[in-house]
mmCIF file of C-alpha atoms in Angstrom:
data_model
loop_
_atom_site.group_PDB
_atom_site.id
_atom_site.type_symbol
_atom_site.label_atom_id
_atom_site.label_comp_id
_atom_site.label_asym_id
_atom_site.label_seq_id
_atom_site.Cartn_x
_atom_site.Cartn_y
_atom_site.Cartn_z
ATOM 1 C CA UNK A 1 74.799 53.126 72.454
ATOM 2 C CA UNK A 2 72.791 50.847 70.230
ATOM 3 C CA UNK A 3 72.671 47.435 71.181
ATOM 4 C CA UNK A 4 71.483 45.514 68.054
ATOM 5 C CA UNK A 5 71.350 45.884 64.399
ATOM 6 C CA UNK A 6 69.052 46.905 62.380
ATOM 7 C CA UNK A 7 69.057 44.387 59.890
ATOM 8 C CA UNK A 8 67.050 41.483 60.845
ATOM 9 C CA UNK A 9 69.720 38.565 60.017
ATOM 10 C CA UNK A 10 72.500 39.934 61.985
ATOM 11 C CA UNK A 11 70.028 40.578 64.686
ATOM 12 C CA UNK A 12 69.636 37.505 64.864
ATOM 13 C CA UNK A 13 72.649 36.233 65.149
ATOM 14 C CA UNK A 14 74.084 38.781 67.894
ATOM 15 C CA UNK A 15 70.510 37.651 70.030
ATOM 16 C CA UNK A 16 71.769 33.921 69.608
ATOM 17 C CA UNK A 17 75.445 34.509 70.649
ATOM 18 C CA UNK A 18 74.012 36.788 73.591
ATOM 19 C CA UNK A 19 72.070 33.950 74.786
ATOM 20 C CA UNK A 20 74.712 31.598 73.761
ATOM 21 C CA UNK A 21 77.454 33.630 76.094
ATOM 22 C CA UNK A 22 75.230 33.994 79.022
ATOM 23 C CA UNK A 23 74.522 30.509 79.140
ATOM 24 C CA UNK A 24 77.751 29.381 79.497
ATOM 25 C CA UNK A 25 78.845 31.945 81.593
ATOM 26 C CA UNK A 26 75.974 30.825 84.055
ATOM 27 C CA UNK A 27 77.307 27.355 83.170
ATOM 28 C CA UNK A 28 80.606 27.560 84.188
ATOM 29 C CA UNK A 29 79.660 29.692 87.442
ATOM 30 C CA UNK A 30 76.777 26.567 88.446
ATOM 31 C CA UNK A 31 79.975 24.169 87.704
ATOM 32 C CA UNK A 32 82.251 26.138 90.041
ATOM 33 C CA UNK A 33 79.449 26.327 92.893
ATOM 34 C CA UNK A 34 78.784 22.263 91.716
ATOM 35 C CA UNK A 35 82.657 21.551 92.864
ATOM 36 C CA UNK A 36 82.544 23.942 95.465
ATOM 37 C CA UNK A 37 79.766 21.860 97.611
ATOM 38 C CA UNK A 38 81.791 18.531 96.464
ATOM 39 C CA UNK A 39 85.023 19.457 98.092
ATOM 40 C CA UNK A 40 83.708 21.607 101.258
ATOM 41 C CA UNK A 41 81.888 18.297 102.094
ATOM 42 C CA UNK A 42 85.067 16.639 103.070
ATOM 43 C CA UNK A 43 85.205 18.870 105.866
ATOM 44 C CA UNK A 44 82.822 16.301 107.653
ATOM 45 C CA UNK A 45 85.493 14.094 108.376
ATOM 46 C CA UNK A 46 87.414 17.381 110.146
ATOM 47 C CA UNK A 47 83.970 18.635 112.003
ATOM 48 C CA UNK A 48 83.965 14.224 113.564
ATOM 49 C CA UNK A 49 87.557 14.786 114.025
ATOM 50 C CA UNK A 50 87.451 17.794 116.252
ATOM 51 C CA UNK A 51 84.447 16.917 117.775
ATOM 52 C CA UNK A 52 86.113 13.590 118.749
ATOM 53 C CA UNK A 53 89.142 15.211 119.579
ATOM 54 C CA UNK A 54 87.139 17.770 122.015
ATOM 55 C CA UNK A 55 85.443 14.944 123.578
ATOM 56 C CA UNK A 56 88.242 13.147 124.170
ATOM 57 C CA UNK A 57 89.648 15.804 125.590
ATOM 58 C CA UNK A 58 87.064 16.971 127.729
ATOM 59 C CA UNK A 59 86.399 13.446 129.417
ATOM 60 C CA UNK A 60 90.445 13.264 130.149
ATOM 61 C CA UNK A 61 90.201 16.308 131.762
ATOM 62 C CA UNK A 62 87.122 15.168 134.055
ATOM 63 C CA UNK A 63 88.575 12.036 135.376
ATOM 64 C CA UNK A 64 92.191 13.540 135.711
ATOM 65 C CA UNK A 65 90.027 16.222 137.828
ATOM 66 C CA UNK A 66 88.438 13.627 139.765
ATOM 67 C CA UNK A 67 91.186 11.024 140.231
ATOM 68 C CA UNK A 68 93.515 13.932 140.960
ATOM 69 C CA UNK A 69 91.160 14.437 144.259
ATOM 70 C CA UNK A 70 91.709 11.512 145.821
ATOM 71 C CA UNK A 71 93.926 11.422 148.902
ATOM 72 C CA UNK A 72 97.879 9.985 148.038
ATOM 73 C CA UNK A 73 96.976 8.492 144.938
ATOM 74 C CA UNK A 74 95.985 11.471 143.636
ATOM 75 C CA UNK A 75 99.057 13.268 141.360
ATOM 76 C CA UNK A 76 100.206 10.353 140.336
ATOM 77 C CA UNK A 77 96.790 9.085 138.866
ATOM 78 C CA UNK A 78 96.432 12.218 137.116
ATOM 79 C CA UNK A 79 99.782 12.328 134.865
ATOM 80 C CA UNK A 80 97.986 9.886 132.338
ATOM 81 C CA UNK A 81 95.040 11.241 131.903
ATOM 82 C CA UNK A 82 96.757 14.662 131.498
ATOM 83 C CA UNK A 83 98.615 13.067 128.918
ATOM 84 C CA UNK A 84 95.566 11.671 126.599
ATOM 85 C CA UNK A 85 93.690 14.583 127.536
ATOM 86 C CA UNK A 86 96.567 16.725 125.454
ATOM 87 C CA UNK A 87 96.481 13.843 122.469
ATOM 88 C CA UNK A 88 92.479 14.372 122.627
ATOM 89 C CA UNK A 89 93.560 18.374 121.999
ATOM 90 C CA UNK A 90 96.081 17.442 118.886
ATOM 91 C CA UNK A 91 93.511 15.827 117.740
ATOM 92 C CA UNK A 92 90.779 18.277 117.863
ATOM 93 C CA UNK A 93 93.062 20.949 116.238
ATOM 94 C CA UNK A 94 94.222 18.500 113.601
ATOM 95 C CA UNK A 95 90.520 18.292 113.017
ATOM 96 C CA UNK A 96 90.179 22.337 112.569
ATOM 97 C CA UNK A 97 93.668 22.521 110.263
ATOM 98 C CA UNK A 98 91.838 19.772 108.006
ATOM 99 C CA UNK A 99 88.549 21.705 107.854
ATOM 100 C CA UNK A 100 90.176 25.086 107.131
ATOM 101 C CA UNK A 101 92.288 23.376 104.346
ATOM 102 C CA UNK A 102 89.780 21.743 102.814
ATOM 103 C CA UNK A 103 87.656 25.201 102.620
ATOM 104 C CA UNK A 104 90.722 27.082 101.662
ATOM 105 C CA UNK A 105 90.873 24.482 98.354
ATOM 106 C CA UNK A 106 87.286 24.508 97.886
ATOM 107 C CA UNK A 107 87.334 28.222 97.801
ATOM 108 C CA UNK A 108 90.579 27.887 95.129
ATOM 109 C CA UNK A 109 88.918 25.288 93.083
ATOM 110 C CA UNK A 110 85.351 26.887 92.603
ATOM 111 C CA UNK A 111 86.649 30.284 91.672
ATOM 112 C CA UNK A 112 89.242 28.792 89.416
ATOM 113 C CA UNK A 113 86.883 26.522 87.698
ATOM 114 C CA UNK A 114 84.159 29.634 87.582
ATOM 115 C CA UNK A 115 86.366 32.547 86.898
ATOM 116 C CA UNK A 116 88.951 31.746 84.319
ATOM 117 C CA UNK A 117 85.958 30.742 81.550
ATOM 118 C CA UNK A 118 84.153 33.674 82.629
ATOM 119 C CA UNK A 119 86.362 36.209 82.108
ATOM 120 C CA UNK A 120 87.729 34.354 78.812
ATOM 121 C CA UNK A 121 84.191 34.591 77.514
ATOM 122 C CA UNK A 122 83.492 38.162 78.654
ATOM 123 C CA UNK A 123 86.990 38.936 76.799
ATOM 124 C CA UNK A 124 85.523 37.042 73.382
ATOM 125 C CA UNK A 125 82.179 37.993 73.512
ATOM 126 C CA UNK A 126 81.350 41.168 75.525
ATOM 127 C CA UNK A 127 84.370 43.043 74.050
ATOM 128 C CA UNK A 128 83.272 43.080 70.966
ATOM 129 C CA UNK A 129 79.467 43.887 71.798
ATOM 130 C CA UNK A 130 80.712 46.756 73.733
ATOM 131 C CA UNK A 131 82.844 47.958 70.408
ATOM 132 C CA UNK A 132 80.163 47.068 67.948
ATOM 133 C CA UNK A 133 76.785 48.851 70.450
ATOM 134 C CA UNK A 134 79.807 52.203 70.757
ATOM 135 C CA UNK A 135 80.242 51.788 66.960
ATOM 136 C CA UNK A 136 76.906 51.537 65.789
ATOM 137 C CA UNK A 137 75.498 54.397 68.590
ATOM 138 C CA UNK A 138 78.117 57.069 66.427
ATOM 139 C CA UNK A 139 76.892 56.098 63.257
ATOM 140 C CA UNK A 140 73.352 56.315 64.130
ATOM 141 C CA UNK A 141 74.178 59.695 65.809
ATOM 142 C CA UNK A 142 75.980 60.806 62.271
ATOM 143 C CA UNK A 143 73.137 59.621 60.385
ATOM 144 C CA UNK A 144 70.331 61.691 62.428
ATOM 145 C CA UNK A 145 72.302 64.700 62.686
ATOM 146 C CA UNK A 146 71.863 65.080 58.741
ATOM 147 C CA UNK A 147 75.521 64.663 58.080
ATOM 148 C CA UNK A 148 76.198 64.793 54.622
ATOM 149 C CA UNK A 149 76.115 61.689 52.573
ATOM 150 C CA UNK A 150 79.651 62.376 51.125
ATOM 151 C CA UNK A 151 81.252 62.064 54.577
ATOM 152 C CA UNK A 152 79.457 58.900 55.039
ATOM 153 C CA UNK A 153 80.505 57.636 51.566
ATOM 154 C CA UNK A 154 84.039 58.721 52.672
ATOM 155 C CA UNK A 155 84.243 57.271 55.763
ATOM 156 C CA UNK A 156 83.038 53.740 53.201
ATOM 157 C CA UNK A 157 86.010 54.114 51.055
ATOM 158 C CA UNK A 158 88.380 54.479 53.750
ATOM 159 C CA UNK A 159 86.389 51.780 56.186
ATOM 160 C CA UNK A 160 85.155 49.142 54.127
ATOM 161 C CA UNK A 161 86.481 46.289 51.707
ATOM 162 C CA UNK A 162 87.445 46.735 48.287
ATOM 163 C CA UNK A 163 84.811 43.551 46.771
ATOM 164 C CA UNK A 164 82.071 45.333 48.870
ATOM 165 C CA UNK A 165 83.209 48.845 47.286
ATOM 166 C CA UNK A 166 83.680 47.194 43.974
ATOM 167 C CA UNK A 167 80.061 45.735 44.642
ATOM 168 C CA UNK A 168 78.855 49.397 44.476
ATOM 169 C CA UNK A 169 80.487 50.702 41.826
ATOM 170 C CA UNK A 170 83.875 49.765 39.437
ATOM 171 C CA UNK A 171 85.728 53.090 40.341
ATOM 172 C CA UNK A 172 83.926 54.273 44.062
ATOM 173 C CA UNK A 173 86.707 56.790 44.436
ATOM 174 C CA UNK A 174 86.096 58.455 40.735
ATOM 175 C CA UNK A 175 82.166 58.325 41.422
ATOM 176 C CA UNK A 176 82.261 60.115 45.074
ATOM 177 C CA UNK A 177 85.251 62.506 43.392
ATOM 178 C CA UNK A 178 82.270 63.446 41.094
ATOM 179 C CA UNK A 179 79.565 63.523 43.466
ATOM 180 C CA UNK A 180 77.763 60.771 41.800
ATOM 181 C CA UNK A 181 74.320 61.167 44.297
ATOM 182 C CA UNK A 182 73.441 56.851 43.385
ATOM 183 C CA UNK A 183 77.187 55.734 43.963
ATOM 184 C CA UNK A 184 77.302 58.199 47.176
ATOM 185 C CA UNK A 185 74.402 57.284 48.720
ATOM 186 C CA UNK A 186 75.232 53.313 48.602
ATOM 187 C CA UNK A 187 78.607 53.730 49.819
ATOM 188 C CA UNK A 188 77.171 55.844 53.027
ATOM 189 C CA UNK A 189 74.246 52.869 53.521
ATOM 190 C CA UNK A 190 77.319 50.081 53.351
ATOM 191 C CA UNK A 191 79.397 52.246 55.766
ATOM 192 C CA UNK A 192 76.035 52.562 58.113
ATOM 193 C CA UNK A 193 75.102 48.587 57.361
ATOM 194 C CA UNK A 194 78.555 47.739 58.641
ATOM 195 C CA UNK A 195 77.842 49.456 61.881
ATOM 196 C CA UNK A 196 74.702 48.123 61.816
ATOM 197 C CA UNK A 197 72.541 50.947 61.034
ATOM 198 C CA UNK A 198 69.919 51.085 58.056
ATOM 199 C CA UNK A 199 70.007 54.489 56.160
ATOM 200 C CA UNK A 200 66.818 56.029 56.096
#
């Protein structure tokens, strides 16, 4: 595979639009991670929530335990404190619900935010790269193997424009019929340019 072309201006221009792509592709995934931290910091109000909840909880349950101790006042002390020491629990699992929801849609929102762009620009930009670095490896691999210039010049009649054929000649077909050596080797250095490969 042959990642860039050998012609200095459409270098150029494939470098910009690789550094172009990968910027916004690191972007979009610092934008996702960006909104991530936002929402998964509303989980402090859950993490207060259960921790009031479990302290709640947790003193109800002491001085149920203790009140419940004393002699003939005892069980029917406790039956209060029983009861706030089960609103302290609601509490402290309304507390972990919120936290894990709030995660759950932080997860959601950064991938959605990071991946969708992502994959949109791998699908614009890196598909093409991938055809035009496959494209331009076979050419280059035609053109060292000493492959004859007429199947290059063929592959130009059938591949390229008709004003870029035109360019090279008024009648390309006619010349490469005749083996015209000037009209054949143009048309096999525009079919290599295209793939971005200069003909040696």
């Amino acid at each position: 595979m042959k990642p860039y072309s050998d012609f200095a201006a459409h270098r150029s221009r494939q470098i910009t639009v690789d550094v172009l792509a990968v910027a916004a592709i690191a972007a979009w995934i610092w934008l996702g991670a960006f909104v991530y931290s936002l929402v998964i910091g509303l989980t402090d109000f859950g993490v207060q929530m259960e921790q009031a909840g479990a302290g709640f909880r947790s003193t109800m349950t002491d001085v149920g335990d203790n009140l419940g101790g004393v002699p003939l006042i005892g069980g029917g002390i406790r039956g209060p404190f029983d009861s706030a020491s089960s609103a302290g629990a609601t509490l402290e699992s309304a507390g972990q619900s919120q936290q894990a929801a709030v995660a759950d849609l932080a997860t959601g929102l950064g991938w959605g935010i990071a991946l969708v762009p992502v994959l949109m620009i791998l699908v614009i930009w890196l598909v093409p790269r991938l055809r035009f670095m496959r494209r331009a490896g076979q050419a280059r691999t035609l053109a060292r193997s000493g492959v004859a210039l007429d199947l290059l010049a063929l592959r130009a009649l059938t591949n390229q424009r008709l004003p870029e054929l035109a360019a090279v000649d008024s009648d390309p077909t006619a010349a490469w019929r005749r083996g015209d050596a000037t009209v054949m080797r143009a048309l096999a250095a525009l079919e290599l340019k295209s793939a971005g490969v200069r003909l040696t």
